[in-house]
Amino acid sequence: MTEQERMLSGALYNAGDPALLEARRRAKCLCHRFNTQSPEDNAYAQHQQETLQALLGHMGTQCWIEAPFHCDYGTQITIGDHFFANYDCIFLDVAPIAIGNHVFLGPRVSLFTAGHPLTAQIRNLELEFGKPITIGDSVWIGGDTTVLPGVTIGPETVVAAGSVVTKDLPGGVIAVGNPCRVLRPLTEEDRAFWQAQWEAYLQSST
């Protein structure tokens, strides 16, 4: 197996492999281009989207990422439609990061698929591994949240700002804390309240 094949399989691999170094260099160049585009450029939005399309494995329609943004490879990141990520997000994609539709990320959200051996003797050999992260449809993750390797977050879940998500979260809940735990499910009362807010918005807009 190549080191890249080992990396994508979740096995221990050497990140100093020349092919992986070149892949990370490519991602750094594209991130630099993305992060240094001038908003005064009339084609700013177009150039940003073109750079993201080149960087990421897949990006759906009506997606926007605020600069600065950083990732390891980009090619292991797939994003659905109607996605928004605020400033300073970091995706370490040594393993796949799969993001669904209508996902919102606050500023400085970090998605870390990379891991290192717990024993120093093996860790000092500069070997590492990765586990995938999966985020379901209509998830909202608050700012300064960190999602750790191997985590799946179910659809429509809200993760409070400043959380550290170490284990899977089910769908349809509010989760908070370090380590992140389910606070409560989203309820019909929540839906009724926000439906009323939506209707009031519509009335005030006419």
PDB file of C-alpha atoms in Angstrom:
ATOM      1  CA  MET A   1       0.000   0.000   0.000  1.00  0.00           C
ATOM      2  CA  THR A   2       1.102   3.568  -0.626  1.00  0.00           C
ATOM      3  CA  GLU A   3       1.181   5.980   2.292  1.00  0.00           C
ATOM      4  CA  GLN A   4      -1.862   7.726   0.830  1.00  0.00           C
ATOM      5  CA  GLU A   5      -3.730   4.411   0.655  1.00  0.00           C
ATOM      6  CA  ARG A   6      -2.774   3.728   4.270  1.00  0.00           C
ATOM      7  CA  MET A   7      -3.975   7.207   5.254  1.00  0.00           C
ATOM      8  CA  LEU A   8      -7.345   6.815   3.551  1.00  0.00           C
ATOM      9  CA  SER A   9      -7.843   3.323   5.006  1.00  0.00           C
ATOM     10  CA  GLY A  10      -7.435   4.575   8.572  1.00  0.00           C
ATOM     11  CA  ALA A  11      -4.170   2.700   9.141  1.00  0.00           C
ATOM     12  CA  LEU A  12      -0.966   4.206  10.492  1.00  0.00           C
ATOM     13  CA  TYR A  13       0.860   6.152   7.791  1.00  0.00           C
ATOM     14  CA  ASN A  14       3.845   8.464   7.375  1.00  0.00           C
ATOM     15  CA  ALA A  15       2.727  12.038   6.639  1.00  0.00           C
ATOM     16  CA  GLY A  16       6.251  12.852   5.439  1.00  0.00           C
ATOM     17  CA  ASP A  17       5.775  10.746   2.317  1.00  0.00           C
ATOM     18  CA  PRO A  18       6.760  12.830  -0.772  1.00  0.00           C
ATOM     19  CA  ALA A  19       3.396  12.322  -2.490  1.00  0.00           C
ATOM     20  CA  LEU A  20       1.530  13.493   0.600  1.00  0.00           C
ATOM     21  CA  LEU A  21       3.874  16.453   1.025  1.00  0.00           C
ATOM     22  CA  GLU A  22       3.114  17.480  -2.553  1.00  0.00           C
ATOM     23  CA  ALA A  23      -0.645  17.077  -2.002  1.00  0.00           C
ATOM     24  CA  ARG A  24      -0.474  19.301   1.077  1.00  0.00           C
ATOM     25  CA  ARG A  25       1.618  21.852  -0.827  1.00  0.00           C
ATOM     26  CA  ARG A  26      -1.093  22.005  -3.482  1.00  0.00           C
ATOM     27  CA  ALA A  27      -3.743  22.586  -0.804  1.00  0.00           C
ATOM     28  CA  LYS A  28      -1.639  25.288   0.863  1.00  0.00           C
ATOM     29  CA  CYS A  29      -1.265  27.101  -2.463  1.00  0.00           C
ATOM     30  CA  LEU A  30      -5.015  27.024  -3.113  1.00  0.00           C
ATOM     31  CA  CYS A  31      -5.804  28.098   0.465  1.00  0.00           C
ATOM     32  CA  HIS A  32      -3.340  30.967   0.106  1.00  0.00           C
ATOM     33  CA  ARG A  33      -5.023  32.048  -3.117  1.00  0.00           C
ATOM     34  CA  PHE A  34      -8.434  31.824  -1.459  1.00  0.00           C
ATOM     35  CA  ASN A  35      -7.351  33.700   1.669  1.00  0.00           C
ATOM     36  CA  THR A  36      -5.585  36.559  -0.114  1.00  0.00           C
ATOM     37  CA  GLN A  37      -8.127  37.512  -2.772  1.00  0.00           C
ATOM     38  CA  SER A  38      -9.105  41.169  -2.461  1.00  0.00           C
ATOM     39  CA  PRO A  39     -12.812  41.788  -1.761  1.00  0.00           C
ATOM     40  CA  GLU A  40     -12.428  44.927  -3.873  1.00  0.00           C
ATOM     41  CA  ASP A  41     -12.069  42.699  -6.930  1.00  0.00           C
ATOM     42  CA  ASN A  42     -15.367  42.831  -8.863  1.00  0.00           C
ATOM     43  CA  ALA A  43     -15.010  39.103  -9.546  1.00  0.00           C
ATOM     44  CA  TYR A  44     -14.178  38.262  -5.903  1.00  0.00           C
ATOM     45  CA  ALA A  45     -17.099  35.864  -5.360  1.00  0.00           C
ATOM     46  CA  GLN A  46     -16.464  34.090  -8.656  1.00  0.00           C
ATOM     47  CA  HIS A  47     -12.749  33.678  -7.960  1.00  0.00           C
ATOM     48  CA  GLN A  48     -13.445  32.370  -4.442  1.00  0.00           C
ATOM     49  CA  GLN A  49     -15.890  29.784  -5.729  1.00  0.00           C
ATOM     50  CA  GLU A  50     -13.522  28.684  -8.491  1.00  0.00           C
ATOM     51  CA  THR A  51     -10.698  28.234  -5.981  1.00  0.00           C
ATOM     52  CA  LEU A  52     -12.901  26.188  -3.654  1.00  0.00           C
ATOM     53  CA  GLN A  53     -14.045  24.009  -6.552  1.00  0.00           C
ATOM     54  CA  ALA A  54     -10.386  23.295  -7.345  1.00  0.00           C
ATOM     55  CA  LEU A  55      -9.505  22.676  -3.698  1.00  0.00           C
ATOM     56  CA  LEU A  56     -12.358  20.518  -2.423  1.00  0.00           C
ATOM     57  CA  GLY A  57     -13.384  17.010  -3.374  1.00  0.00           C
ATOM     58  CA  HIS A  58     -16.958  18.212  -3.934  1.00  0.00           C
ATOM     59  CA  MET A  59     -18.925  21.358  -3.179  1.00  0.00           C
ATOM     60  CA  GLY A  60     -22.629  21.712  -3.894  1.00  0.00           C
ATOM     61  CA  THR A  61     -24.630  24.721  -4.988  1.00  0.00           C
ATOM     62  CA  GLN A  62     -25.103  27.925  -2.982  1.00  0.00           C
ATOM     63  CA  CYS A  63     -22.111  27.340  -0.710  1.00  0.00           C
ATOM     64  CA  TRP A  64     -19.950  30.002   0.857  1.00  0.00           C
ATOM     65  CA  ILE A  65     -16.842  29.848   3.059  1.00  0.00           C
ATOM     66  CA  GLU A  66     -15.507  33.051   4.604  1.00  0.00           C
ATOM     67  CA  ALA A  67     -11.750  33.565   4.394  1.00  0.00           C
ATOM     68  CA  PRO A  68      -9.471  32.666   6.011  1.00  0.00           C
ATOM     69  CA  PHE A  69      -9.943  28.923   5.630  1.00  0.00           C
ATOM     70  CA  HIS A  70      -7.356  26.160   5.986  1.00  0.00           C
ATOM     71  CA  CYS A  71      -7.273  22.435   5.266  1.00  0.00           C
ATOM     72  CA  ASP A  72      -4.684  19.679   4.838  1.00  0.00           C
ATOM     73  CA  TYR A  73      -5.631  18.259   1.450  1.00  0.00           C
ATOM     74  CA  GLY A  74      -9.083  19.463   0.438  1.00  0.00           C
ATOM     75  CA  THR A  75      -9.656  16.408  -1.715  1.00  0.00           C
ATOM     76  CA  GLN A  76     -11.169  14.433   1.188  1.00  0.00           C
ATOM     77  CA  ILE A  77     -13.786  17.149   1.869  1.00  0.00           C
ATOM     78  CA  THR A  78     -17.277  16.812   0.371  1.00  0.00           C
ATOM     79  CA  ILE A  79     -19.933  19.451   1.013  1.00  0.00           C
ATOM     80  CA  GLY A  80     -23.623  19.410   0.083  1.00  0.00           C
ATOM     81  CA  ASP A  81     -25.848  22.286  -1.030  1.00  0.00           C
ATOM     82  CA  HIS A  82     -26.603  25.502   0.895  1.00  0.00           C
ATOM     83  CA  PHE A  83     -23.518  25.427   3.114  1.00  0.00           C
ATOM     84  CA  PHE A  84     -22.030  28.322   5.073  1.00  0.00           C
ATOM     85  CA  ALA A  85     -18.808  28.445   7.114  1.00  0.00           C
ATOM     86  CA  ASN A  86     -17.781  31.595   8.936  1.00  0.00           C
ATOM     87  CA  TYR A  87     -14.239  32.949   9.433  1.00  0.00           C
ATOM     88  CA  ASP A  88     -11.183  30.909  10.506  1.00  0.00           C
ATOM     89  CA  CYS A  89     -12.493  27.387  10.021  1.00  0.00           C
ATOM     90  CA  ILE A  90      -9.893  24.592   9.907  1.00  0.00           C
ATOM     91  CA  PHE A  91     -10.535  21.163   8.366  1.00  0.00           C
ATOM     92  CA  LEU A  92      -7.790  18.545   8.871  1.00  0.00           C
ATOM     93  CA  ASP A  93      -8.910  16.080   6.213  1.00  0.00           C
ATOM     94  CA  VAL A  94      -6.466  13.180   6.376  1.00  0.00           C
ATOM     95  CA  ALA A  95      -9.670  11.107   6.396  1.00  0.00           C
ATOM     96  CA  PRO A  96     -12.959  11.969   4.670  1.00  0.00           C
ATOM     97  CA  ILE A  97     -15.034  14.881   5.943  1.00  0.00           C
ATOM     98  CA  ALA A  98     -18.591  14.539   4.624  1.00  0.00           C
ATOM     99  CA  ILE A  99     -20.943  17.487   5.196  1.00  0.00           C
ATOM    100  CA  GLY A 100     -24.622  17.381   4.253  1.00  0.00           C
ATOM    101  CA  ASN A 101     -27.031  20.019   2.944  1.00  0.00           C
ATOM    102  CA  HIS A 102     -27.998  23.224   4.777  1.00  0.00           C
ATOM    103  CA  VAL A 103     -25.127  23.033   7.276  1.00  0.00           C
ATOM    104  CA  PHE A 104     -23.997  26.192   9.118  1.00  0.00           C
ATOM    105  CA  LEU A 105     -20.604  26.492  10.834  1.00  0.00           C
ATOM    106  CA  GLY A 106     -19.759  29.395  13.127  1.00  0.00           C
ATOM    107  CA  PRO A 107     -16.353  31.089  13.195  1.00  0.00           C
ATOM    108  CA  ARG A 108     -13.298  29.051  14.169  1.00  0.00           C
ATOM    109  CA  VAL A 109     -15.022  25.680  13.897  1.00  0.00           C
ATOM    110  CA  SER A 110     -12.391  22.946  13.623  1.00  0.00           C
ATOM    111  CA  LEU A 111     -12.989  19.515  12.102  1.00  0.00           C
ATOM    112  CA  PHE A 112     -10.048  17.263  12.984  1.00  0.00           C
ATOM    113  CA  THR A 113      -9.891  13.785  11.416  1.00  0.00           C
ATOM    114  CA  ALA A 114      -6.194  13.385  12.297  1.00  0.00           C
ATOM    115  CA  GLY A 115      -5.022  11.329  15.256  1.00  0.00           C
ATOM    116  CA  HIS A 116      -1.726  10.215  16.773  1.00  0.00           C
ATOM    117  CA  PRO A 117      -0.764   7.058  18.718  1.00  0.00           C
ATOM    118  CA  LEU A 118      -1.210   7.354  22.471  1.00  0.00           C
ATOM    119  CA  THR A 119       2.132   5.706  23.267  1.00  0.00           C
ATOM    120  CA  ALA A 120       5.099   8.031  22.867  1.00  0.00           C
ATOM    121  CA  GLN A 121       7.384   5.373  21.383  1.00  0.00           C
ATOM    122  CA  ILE A 122       5.132   4.939  18.336  1.00  0.00           C
ATOM    123  CA  ARG A 123       4.063   8.581  18.169  1.00  0.00           C
ATOM    124  CA  ASN A 124       7.727   9.650  18.048  1.00  0.00           C
ATOM    125  CA  LEU A 125       8.153   7.602  14.867  1.00  0.00           C
ATOM    126  CA  GLU A 126       6.017  10.345  13.232  1.00  0.00           C
ATOM    127  CA  LEU A 127       3.258   7.955  12.305  1.00  0.00           C
ATOM    128  CA  GLU A 128      -0.356   9.070  12.464  1.00  0.00           C
ATOM    129  CA  PHE A 129      -3.839   7.927  11.437  1.00  0.00           C
ATOM    130  CA  GLY A 130      -7.216   9.370  10.531  1.00  0.00           C
ATOM    131  CA  LYS A 131     -10.883   8.669  11.204  1.00  0.00           C
ATOM    132  CA  PRO A 132     -13.702  10.247   9.162  1.00  0.00           C
ATOM    133  CA  ILE A 133     -16.121  12.949  10.298  1.00  0.00           C
ATOM    134  CA  THR A 134     -19.719  12.988   9.051  1.00  0.00           C
ATOM    135  CA  ILE A 135     -22.120  15.909   9.547  1.00  0.00           C
ATOM    136  CA  GLY A 136     -25.768  15.383   8.626  1.00  0.00           C
ATOM    137  CA  ASP A 137     -28.208  17.713   6.906  1.00  0.00           C
ATOM    138  CA  SER A 138     -29.331  20.951   8.570  1.00  0.00           C
ATOM    139  CA  VAL A 139     -26.750  20.862  11.366  1.00  0.00           C
ATOM    140  CA  TRP A 140     -25.675  24.121  13.030  1.00  0.00           C
ATOM    141  CA  ILE A 141     -22.321  24.131  14.830  1.00  0.00           C
ATOM    142  CA  GLY A 142     -21.535  27.183  16.961  1.00  0.00           C
ATOM    143  CA  GLY A 143     -18.261  29.097  16.922  1.00  0.00           C
ATOM    144  CA  ASP A 144     -15.049  27.792  18.501  1.00  0.00           C
ATOM    145  CA  THR A 145     -16.327  24.214  18.419  1.00  0.00           C
ATOM    146  CA  THR A 146     -13.915  21.335  17.784  1.00  0.00           C
ATOM    147  CA  VAL A 147     -15.091  18.042  16.281  1.00  0.00           C
ATOM    148  CA  LEU A 148     -12.672  15.152  16.866  1.00  0.00           C
ATOM    149  CA  PRO A 149     -11.807  12.131  14.670  1.00  0.00           C
ATOM    150  CA  GLY A 150     -14.469   9.517  13.977  1.00  0.00           C
ATOM    151  CA  VAL A 151     -17.473  11.639  15.014  1.00  0.00           C
ATOM    152  CA  THR A 152     -20.859  11.577  13.289  1.00  0.00           C
ATOM    153  CA  ILE A 153     -23.385  14.351  13.998  1.00  0.00           C
ATOM    154  CA  GLY A 154     -26.981  13.513  13.135  1.00  0.00           C
ATOM    155  CA  PRO A 155     -29.313  15.735  11.071  1.00  0.00           C
ATOM    156  CA  GLU A 156     -30.864  18.929  12.464  1.00  0.00           C
ATOM    157  CA  THR A 157     -28.683  18.887  15.584  1.00  0.00           C
ATOM    158  CA  VAL A 158     -27.439  22.155  17.109  1.00  0.00           C
ATOM    159  CA  VAL A 159     -24.008  22.162  18.773  1.00  0.00           C
ATOM    160  CA  ALA A 160     -23.406  25.050  21.171  1.00  0.00           C
ATOM    161  CA  ALA A 161     -20.426  27.377  20.756  1.00  0.00           C
ATOM    162  CA  GLY A 162     -17.226  26.275  22.455  1.00  0.00           C
ATOM    163  CA  SER A 163     -18.085  22.581  22.481  1.00  0.00           C
ATOM    164  CA  VAL A 164     -15.589  19.746  22.015  1.00  0.00           C
ATOM    165  CA  VAL A 165     -17.377  16.886  20.260  1.00  0.00           C
ATOM    166  CA  THR A 166     -15.628  13.639  21.159  1.00  0.00           C
ATOM    167  CA  LYS A 167     -18.415  11.130  20.420  1.00  0.00           C
ATOM    168  CA  ASP A 168     -21.315  10.721  17.986  1.00  0.00           C
ATOM    169  CA  LEU A 169     -24.372  12.931  18.463  1.00  0.00           C
ATOM    170  CA  PRO A 170     -27.867  11.828  17.431  1.00  0.00           C
ATOM    171  CA  GLY A 171     -30.108  13.875  15.191  1.00  0.00           C
ATOM    172  CA  GLY A 172     -32.577  16.480  16.404  1.00  0.00           C
ATOM    173  CA  VAL A 173     -30.903  17.521  19.656  1.00  0.00           C
ATOM    174  CA  ILE A 174     -29.148  20.472  21.272  1.00  0.00           C
ATOM    175  CA  ALA A 175     -25.683  19.469  22.509  1.00  0.00           C
ATOM    176  CA  VAL A 176     -23.243  21.471  24.639  1.00  0.00           C
ATOM    177  CA  GLY A 177     -19.983  21.320  26.537  1.00  0.00           C
ATOM    178  CA  ASN A 178     -16.542  19.755  26.800  1.00  0.00           C
ATOM    179  CA  PRO A 179     -16.907  16.877  26.295  1.00  0.00           C
ATOM    180  CA  CYS A 180     -20.046  17.628  24.305  1.00  0.00           C
ATOM    181  CA  ARG A 181     -23.226  15.994  25.623  1.00  0.00           C
ATOM    182  CA  VAL A 182     -26.884  16.085  24.627  1.00  0.00           C
ATOM    183  CA  LEU A 183     -28.650  18.822  26.578  1.00  0.00           C
ATOM    184  CA  ARG A 184     -32.157  18.093  25.302  1.00  0.00           C
ATOM    185  CA  PRO A 185     -34.058  17.147  22.164  1.00  0.00           C
ATOM    186  CA  LEU A 186     -35.485  19.737  19.840  1.00  0.00           C
ATOM    187  CA  THR A 187     -39.223  19.806  20.526  1.00  0.00           C
ATOM    188  CA  GLU A 188     -42.526  20.754  18.924  1.00  0.00           C
ATOM    189  CA  GLU A 189     -42.486  23.813  21.205  1.00  0.00           C
ATOM    190  CA  ASP A 190     -39.200  24.883  19.570  1.00  0.00           C
ATOM    191  CA  ARG A 191     -40.682  24.412  16.120  1.00  0.00           C
ATOM    192  CA  ALA A 192     -43.879  26.289  17.023  1.00  0.00           C
ATOM    193  CA  PHE A 193     -41.898  29.209  18.477  1.00  0.00           C
ATOM    194  CA  TRP A 194     -39.706  29.591  15.390  1.00  0.00           C
ATOM    195  CA  GLN A 195     -42.657  29.129  13.060  1.00  0.00           C
ATOM    196  CA  ALA A 196     -44.328  32.056  14.829  1.00  0.00           C
ATOM    197  CA  GLN A 197     -41.134  34.104  14.475  1.00  0.00           C
ATOM    198  CA  TRP A 198     -41.078  33.314  10.756  1.00  0.00           C
ATOM    199  CA  GLU A 199     -44.697  34.357  10.319  1.00  0.00           C
ATOM    200  CA  ALA A 200     -44.046  37.612  12.187  1.00  0.00           C
ATOM    201  CA  TYR A 201     -41.090  38.268   9.894  1.00  0.00           C
ATOM    202  CA  LEU A 202     -43.259  37.754   6.833  1.00  0.00           C
ATOM    203  CA  GLN A 203     -45.924  40.128   8.164  1.00  0.00           C
ATOM    204  CA  SER A 204     -43.370  42.837   8.941  1.00  0.00           C
ATOM    205  CA  SER A 205     -41.887  42.513   5.440  1.00  0.00           C
ATOM    206  CA  THR A 206     -45.147  43.266   3.596  1.00  0.00           C
TER     207      THR A 206
END
